[in-house]
DNA sequence: CGAGAACGGAACTGGACAGTCCAGTTCTGG
DNA sequence: CCAGAACTGGACTGTCCAGTTCCGTTCTCG
């Protein structure tokens, strides 16, 4: 018997297990690719530098990812799918206080997106939207589209429960999304990371946005 | 006497004059640079192709613009400054009907930005925001910042004239801007030119945005 | 109409990069 | 402990590109 006790788990259920060499390298290459692509863009990035930064040989990088293009697409889709996921857009937990819930959701959305890493990803995808249209679409679906669908679902639930007046929930969901995200997101796109608002600014911005939305649908204003 | 200054006219007033050879070439190079940079991005663009497309030699291109970087910056700043200019953001012509004016302005803003050419420019600037931060700032100042300042001025005038209730005009101007521009602009950034809304869709979107804004500040709704 | 500036064409330098290949080394699973 | 798979390091190919240089031609302006 080996001293290693290989019987720990023959199944694939071992998530945070020690991780084989191959998986470790795979992850290291993705890490390195993230740094290089987010810094230099797709064309400006060098596969030599990715390999160097990953502590791997170019040969290994190509064995794992096939080509620069495949590595790029794999990286961006992974980051895209991992971003909006933990935001609970799929729930329908309509509480009795729409204003409070909407404000909390707004802050959560801002926190998820207003990160240097995610902003650089977004700049990268927008800049390469000509070359990789499918990446733009993926980011749109996982970002704004999903958020608006989730908000629309919540608004419908509140209307049904009598907590909000009847109104065009689809339009309101869109208005909410851009009242919240429009200004900070576009400022950060063009002005760089130093335009990222502080947590206090985010809370104030979210509160103003929710107040405007509630006013626009004829709902009673946010209670303090 | 210096041999320099071959200026055709002593004054600079000759605008649509026949245009000397040098000016013609200068413009042709800028045209070619626009095509190539907007299509391939900064790094992907080739100066050889710019010269070929301009019908000029590389030597001439470099005589006129010095370097790839200078040509890029000159092109982008020229396009940036030329875009928002004819929108009348500097006027304060507050009529008696804020709703109608705001809706008309919204359509004008959408028409100015939702052009394949301007959208590609915006994608380019965002994608190169790391390499050329000053271009991002310039686009921000000439675009959203100027628009919001103009709207704020109009809102103040209406409040002063009693056509709108008292409210935080700066916040409302920001809300207006992103109610109008947020959805279509970000969709076009990520989804490409086929996501550009039709004129009818723009009018409907503008009307809904203005209705939401008026509601949010407690003003009477838009009259048909 | 003539002189000089500006231009075209084309070759050239120096450097970078994607992707491949190979010989030798290290890890892993049985 | 061993066989085979995976990895390293570096050289190598073919291509592309920014920027320069040279020479002969064309245009412009006085």
Short mmCIF file of N, CA, C and O in Angstrom, two decimals, chain B residues 133-207:
data_model
loop_
_atom_site.label_atom_id
_atom_site.label_comp_id
_atom_site.label_asym_id
_atom_site.label_seq_id
_atom_site.Cartn_x
_atom_site.Cartn_y
_atom_site.Cartn_z
N UNK B 133 -5.45 56.86 -21.36
CA UNK B 133 -6.48 57.35 -20.42
C UNK B 133 -7.02 58.72 -20.82
O UNK B 133 -8.19 59.02 -20.58
N UNK B 134 -6.19 59.54 -21.44
CA UNK B 134 -6.65 60.89 -21.78
C UNK B 134 -7.76 60.84 -22.83
O UNK B 134 -8.62 61.72 -22.85
N UNK B 135 -7.76 59.81 -23.67
CA UNK B 135 -8.84 59.70 -24.65
C UNK B 135 -10.15 59.32 -23.98
O UNK B 135 -11.21 59.85 -24.34
N UNK B 136 -10.09 58.46 -23.01
CA UNK B 136 -11.29 58.13 -22.26
C UNK B 136 -11.86 59.35 -21.57
O UNK B 136 -13.07 59.61 -21.63
N UNK B 137 -10.97 60.10 -20.95
CA UNK B 137 -11.43 61.31 -20.27
C UNK B 137 -12.06 62.30 -21.26
O UNK B 137 -13.11 62.89 -21.00
N UNK B 138 -11.41 62.46 -22.41
CA UNK B 138 -11.94 63.40 -23.41
C UNK B 138 -13.33 62.98 -23.86
O UNK B 138 -14.24 63.80 -23.98
N UNK B 139 -13.49 61.68 -24.10
CA UNK B 139 -14.82 61.21 -24.55
C UNK B 139 -15.84 61.41 -23.44
O UNK B 139 -16.98 61.79 -23.71
N UNK B 140 -15.43 61.17 -22.20
CA UNK B 140 -16.37 61.37 -21.10
C UNK B 140 -16.79 62.84 -21.00
O UNK B 140 -17.97 63.16 -20.86
N UNK B 141 -15.82 63.73 -21.11
CA UNK B 141 -16.14 65.16 -20.97
C UNK B 141 -17.03 65.65 -22.11
O UNK B 141 -17.97 66.41 -21.91
N UNK B 142 -16.70 65.20 -23.33
CA UNK B 142 -17.48 65.67 -24.47
C UNK B 142 -18.81 64.96 -24.61
O UNK B 142 -19.68 65.42 -25.34
N UNK B 143 -18.97 63.82 -23.96
CA UNK B 143 -20.20 63.06 -24.08
C UNK B 143 -21.09 63.23 -22.87
O UNK B 143 -21.75 64.27 -22.73
N UNK B 144 -21.12 62.24 -21.99
CA UNK B 144 -22.05 62.26 -20.86
C UNK B 144 -21.92 63.51 -20.01
O UNK B 144 -22.95 64.09 -19.63
N UNK B 145 -20.71 63.94 -19.72
CA UNK B 145 -20.56 65.09 -18.82
C UNK B 145 -21.22 66.33 -19.41
O UNK B 145 -21.96 67.05 -18.73
N UNK B 146 -20.94 66.56 -20.71
CA UNK B 146 -21.52 67.75 -21.32
C UNK B 146 -23.04 67.65 -21.40
O UNK B 146 -23.77 68.62 -21.15
N UNK B 147 -23.52 66.46 -21.76
CA UNK B 147 -24.96 66.28 -21.86
C UNK B 147 -25.63 66.55 -20.51
O UNK B 147 -26.63 67.27 -20.42
N UNK B 148 -25.06 65.97 -19.46
CA UNK B 148 -25.69 66.13 -18.15
C UNK B 148 -25.65 67.58 -17.70
O UNK B 148 -26.61 68.09 -17.12
N UNK B 149 -24.55 68.26 -17.98
CA UNK B 149 -24.49 69.68 -17.60
C UNK B 149 -25.56 70.48 -18.33
O UNK B 149 -26.22 71.34 -17.74
N UNK B 150 -25.73 70.18 -19.62
CA UNK B 150 -26.75 70.90 -20.39
C UNK B 150 -28.15 70.62 -19.86
O UNK B 150 -28.97 71.55 -19.73
N UNK B 151 -28.44 69.39 -19.55
CA UNK B 151 -29.77 69.04 -19.04
C UNK B 151 -29.99 69.71 -17.69
O UNK B 151 -31.07 70.23 -17.41
N UNK B 152 -28.95 69.71 -16.87
CA UNK B 152 -29.09 70.34 -15.56
C UNK B 152 -29.44 71.83 -15.73
O UNK B 152 -30.31 72.35 -15.01
N UNK B 153 -28.81 72.47 -16.69
CA UNK B 153 -29.10 73.88 -16.92
C UNK B 153 -30.56 74.08 -17.34
O UNK B 153 -31.26 74.97 -16.84
N UNK B 154 -31.02 73.24 -18.24
CA UNK B 154 -32.41 73.35 -18.67
C UNK B 154 -33.37 73.11 -17.51
O UNK B 154 -34.35 73.85 -17.33
N UNK B 155 -33.09 72.07 -16.73
CA UNK B 155 -33.99 71.77 -15.60
C UNK B 155 -34.06 72.95 -14.64
O UNK B 155 -35.14 73.33 -14.18
N UNK B 156 -32.90 73.54 -14.37
CA UNK B 156 -32.89 74.70 -13.47
C UNK B 156 -33.77 75.81 -14.01
O UNK B 156 -34.53 76.44 -13.26
N UNK B 157 -33.66 76.04 -15.33
CA UNK B 157 -34.46 77.11 -15.93
C UNK B 157 -35.94 76.83 -15.75
O UNK B 157 -36.73 77.72 -15.42
N UNK B 158 -36.32 75.56 -15.97
CA UNK B 158 -37.75 75.24 -15.82
C UNK B 158 -38.21 75.38 -14.38
O UNK B 158 -39.31 75.84 -14.12
N UNK B 159 -37.38 74.97 -13.46
CA UNK B 159 -37.76 75.12 -12.05
C UNK B 159 -37.95 76.61 -11.74
O UNK B 159 -38.94 77.01 -11.12
N UNK B 160 -37.01 77.39 -12.22
CA UNK B 160 -37.09 78.83 -11.95
C UNK B 160 -38.34 79.44 -12.56
O UNK B 160 -38.96 80.35 -11.99
N UNK B 161 -38.73 78.91 -13.74
CA UNK B 161 -39.91 79.44 -14.41
C UNK B 161 -41.21 78.85 -13.86
O UNK B 161 -42.29 79.18 -14.35
N UNK B 162 -41.09 77.95 -12.91
CA UNK B 162 -42.29 77.34 -12.35
C UNK B 162 -42.87 76.22 -13.19
O UNK B 162 -43.96 75.72 -12.89
N UNK B 163 -42.18 75.82 -14.26
CA UNK B 163 -42.70 74.74 -15.11
C UNK B 163 -42.41 73.37 -14.53
O UNK B 163 -42.99 72.38 -14.97
N UNK B 164 -41.50 73.31 -13.58
CA UNK B 164 -41.21 72.05 -12.90
C UNK B 164 -41.13 72.32 -11.40
O UNK B 164 -40.73 73.42 -10.99
N UNK B 165 -41.48 71.33 -10.58
CA UNK B 165 -41.35 71.53 -9.13
C UNK B 165 -39.89 71.57 -8.71
O UNK B 165 -39.00 71.11 -9.44
N UNK B 166 -39.66 72.12 -7.55
CA UNK B 166 -38.31 72.13 -6.99
C UNK B 166 -37.80 70.71 -6.80
O UNK B 166 -38.53 69.82 -6.38
N UNK B 167 -36.53 70.48 -7.14
CA UNK B 167 -35.94 69.17 -6.90
C UNK B 167 -34.44 69.27 -7.12
O UNK B 167 -33.92 70.30 -7.54
N UNK B 168 -33.76 68.17 -6.87
CA UNK B 168 -32.30 68.12 -7.05
C UNK B 168 -32.01 67.98 -8.55
O UNK B 168 -32.02 66.89 -9.10
N UNK B 169 -31.72 69.11 -9.19
CA UNK B 169 -31.62 69.08 -10.65
C UNK B 169 -30.37 68.32 -11.11
O UNK B 169 -30.36 67.72 -12.18
N UNK B 170 -29.33 68.34 -10.32
CA UNK B 170 -28.13 67.60 -10.75
C UNK B 170 -28.40 66.10 -10.81
O UNK B 170 -28.10 65.43 -11.80
N UNK B 171 -29.01 65.58 -9.75
CA UNK B 171 -29.34 64.16 -9.74
C UNK B 171 -30.34 63.82 -10.85
O UNK B 171 -30.21 62.81 -11.54
N UNK B 172 -31.33 64.69 -11.05
CA UNK B 172 -32.31 64.42 -12.09
C UNK B 172 -31.67 64.43 -13.47
O UNK B 172 -32.04 63.63 -14.34
N UNK B 173 -30.72 65.32 -13.68
CA UNK B 173 -30.05 65.35 -14.98
C UNK B 173 -29.31 64.04 -15.21
O UNK B 173 -29.34 63.47 -16.31
N UNK B 174 -28.66 63.55 -14.17
CA UNK B 174 -27.97 62.26 -14.30
C UNK B 174 -28.99 61.14 -14.57
O UNK B 174 -28.77 60.30 -15.44
N UNK B 175 -30.06 61.14 -13.83
CA UNK B 175 -31.07 60.10 -14.03
C UNK B 175 -31.61 60.17 -15.45
O UNK B 175 -31.76 59.14 -16.13
N UNK B 176 -31.89 61.36 -15.90
CA UNK B 176 -32.39 61.52 -17.27
C UNK B 176 -31.41 60.93 -18.26
O UNK B 176 -31.76 60.15 -19.15
N UNK B 177 -30.15 61.31 -18.12
CA UNK B 177 -29.16 60.86 -19.09
C UNK B 177 -29.13 59.34 -19.19
O UNK B 177 -29.09 58.78 -20.29
N UNK B 178 -29.16 58.65 -18.06
CA UNK B 178 -29.00 57.20 -18.12
C UNK B 178 -30.31 56.47 -18.33
O UNK B 178 -30.31 55.34 -18.84
N UNK B 179 -31.43 57.11 -17.96
CA UNK B 179 -32.71 56.54 -18.39
C UNK B 179 -32.77 56.52 -19.91
O UNK B 179 -33.26 55.57 -20.54
N UNK B 180 -32.24 57.57 -20.52
CA UNK B 180 -32.30 57.67 -21.98
C UNK B 180 -31.22 56.81 -22.63
O UNK B 180 -31.49 56.01 -23.53
N UNK B 181 -29.98 56.97 -22.20
CA UNK B 181 -28.86 56.37 -22.93
C UNK B 181 -28.46 54.99 -22.44
O UNK B 181 -27.86 54.21 -23.20
N UNK B 182 -28.73 54.67 -21.18
CA UNK B 182 -28.18 53.45 -20.60
C UNK B 182 -28.47 52.20 -21.40
O UNK B 182 -27.54 51.52 -21.86
N UNK B 183 -29.72 51.89 -21.57
CA UNK B 183 -30.07 50.62 -22.21
C UNK B 183 -29.55 50.55 -23.65
O UNK B 183 -28.82 49.61 -23.99
N UNK B 184 -29.89 51.49 -24.51
CA UNK B 184 -29.45 51.33 -25.91
C UNK B 184 -27.93 51.41 -26.06
O UNK B 184 -27.36 50.67 -26.88
N UNK B 185 -27.30 52.26 -25.29
CA UNK B 185 -25.85 52.41 -25.45
C UNK B 185 -25.12 51.14 -25.01
O UNK B 185 -24.24 50.63 -25.73
N UNK B 186 -25.49 50.60 -23.87
CA UNK B 186 -24.78 49.42 -23.41
C UNK B 186 -25.13 48.19 -24.24
O UNK B 186 -24.27 47.33 -24.47
N UNK B 187 -26.36 48.12 -24.71
CA UNK B 187 -26.69 47.01 -25.61
C UNK B 187 -25.85 47.10 -26.87
O UNK B 187 -25.29 46.10 -27.35
N UNK B 188 -25.71 48.29 -27.42
CA UNK B 188 -24.95 48.44 -28.65
C UNK B 188 -23.46 48.17 -28.42
O UNK B 188 -22.78 47.61 -29.28
N UNK B 189 -22.96 48.55 -27.24
CA UNK B 189 -21.56 48.27 -26.93
C UNK B 189 -21.28 46.77 -27.00
O UNK B 189 -20.29 46.34 -27.58
N UNK B 190 -22.16 45.98 -26.40
CA UNK B 190 -21.89 44.55 -26.27
C UNK B 190 -22.44 43.72 -27.41
O UNK B 190 -21.88 42.67 -27.74
N UNK B 191 -23.54 44.16 -28.00
CA UNK B 191 -24.21 43.31 -28.99
C UNK B 191 -23.89 43.71 -30.42
O UNK B 191 -24.30 43.01 -31.35
N UNK B 192 -23.20 44.81 -30.63
CA UNK B 192 -22.86 45.20 -31.98
C UNK B 192 -23.93 46.04 -32.64
O UNK B 192 -24.96 46.37 -32.05
N UNK B 193 -23.68 46.37 -33.88
CA UNK B 193 -24.50 47.36 -34.57
C UNK B 193 -25.92 46.89 -34.82
O UNK B 193 -26.83 47.71 -34.99
N UNK B 194 -26.14 45.58 -34.86
CA UNK B 194 -27.52 45.14 -35.15
C UNK B 194 -28.42 45.35 -33.94
O UNK B 194 -29.63 45.16 -34.05
N UNK B 195 -27.86 45.77 -32.81
CA UNK B 195 -28.69 46.08 -31.65
C UNK B 195 -29.13 47.54 -31.65
O UNK B 195 -29.80 47.98 -30.71
N UNK B 196 -28.76 48.29 -32.66
CA UNK B 196 -29.17 49.69 -32.73
C UNK B 196 -30.67 49.78 -32.94
O UNK B 196 -31.19 49.17 -33.87
N UNK B 197 -31.38 50.51 -32.07
CA UNK B 197 -32.83 50.59 -32.21
C UNK B 197 -33.24 51.44 -33.42
O UNK B 197 -32.51 52.34 -33.84
N UNK B 198 -34.40 51.13 -33.94
CA UNK B 198 -34.93 51.89 -35.08
C UNK B 198 -35.41 53.26 -34.59
O UNK B 198 -35.58 53.48 -33.39
N UNK B 199 -35.62 54.19 -35.51
CA UNK B 199 -36.13 55.52 -35.12
C UNK B 199 -37.42 55.42 -34.31
O UNK B 199 -37.56 56.14 -33.30
N UNK B 200 -38.33 54.53 -34.69
CA UNK B 200 -39.57 54.41 -33.92
C UNK B 200 -39.28 53.91 -32.51
O UNK B 200 -39.84 54.42 -31.54
N UNK B 201 -38.39 52.94 -32.41
CA UNK B 201 -38.03 52.44 -31.08
C UNK B 201 -37.38 53.54 -30.25
O UNK B 201 -37.58 53.64 -29.04
N UNK B 202 -36.58 54.37 -30.91
CA UNK B 202 -35.95 55.47 -30.16
C UNK B 202 -36.99 56.42 -29.61
O UNK B 202 -36.90 56.87 -28.46
N UNK B 203 -37.97 56.75 -30.44
CA UNK B 203 -39.00 57.68 -29.97
C UNK B 203 -39.76 57.07 -28.78
O UNK B 203 -39.99 57.76 -27.77
N UNK B 204 -40.12 55.81 -28.90
CA UNK B 204 -40.86 55.18 -27.81
C UNK B 204 -40.01 55.12 -26.54
O UNK B 204 -40.48 55.42 -25.43
N UNK B 205 -38.74 54.76 -26.72
CA UNK B 205 -37.85 54.69 -25.56
C UNK B 205 -37.70 56.06 -24.91
O UNK B 205 -37.72 56.19 -23.68
N UNK B 206 -37.54 57.08 -25.74
CA UNK B 206 -37.36 58.43 -25.21
C UNK B 206 -38.60 58.86 -24.43
O UNK B 206 -38.51 59.44 -23.33
N UNK B 207 -39.77 58.54 -24.97
CA UNK B 207 -41.00 58.94 -24.30
C UNK B 207 -41.11 58.27 -22.93
O UNK B 207 -41.44 58.91 -21.93
#
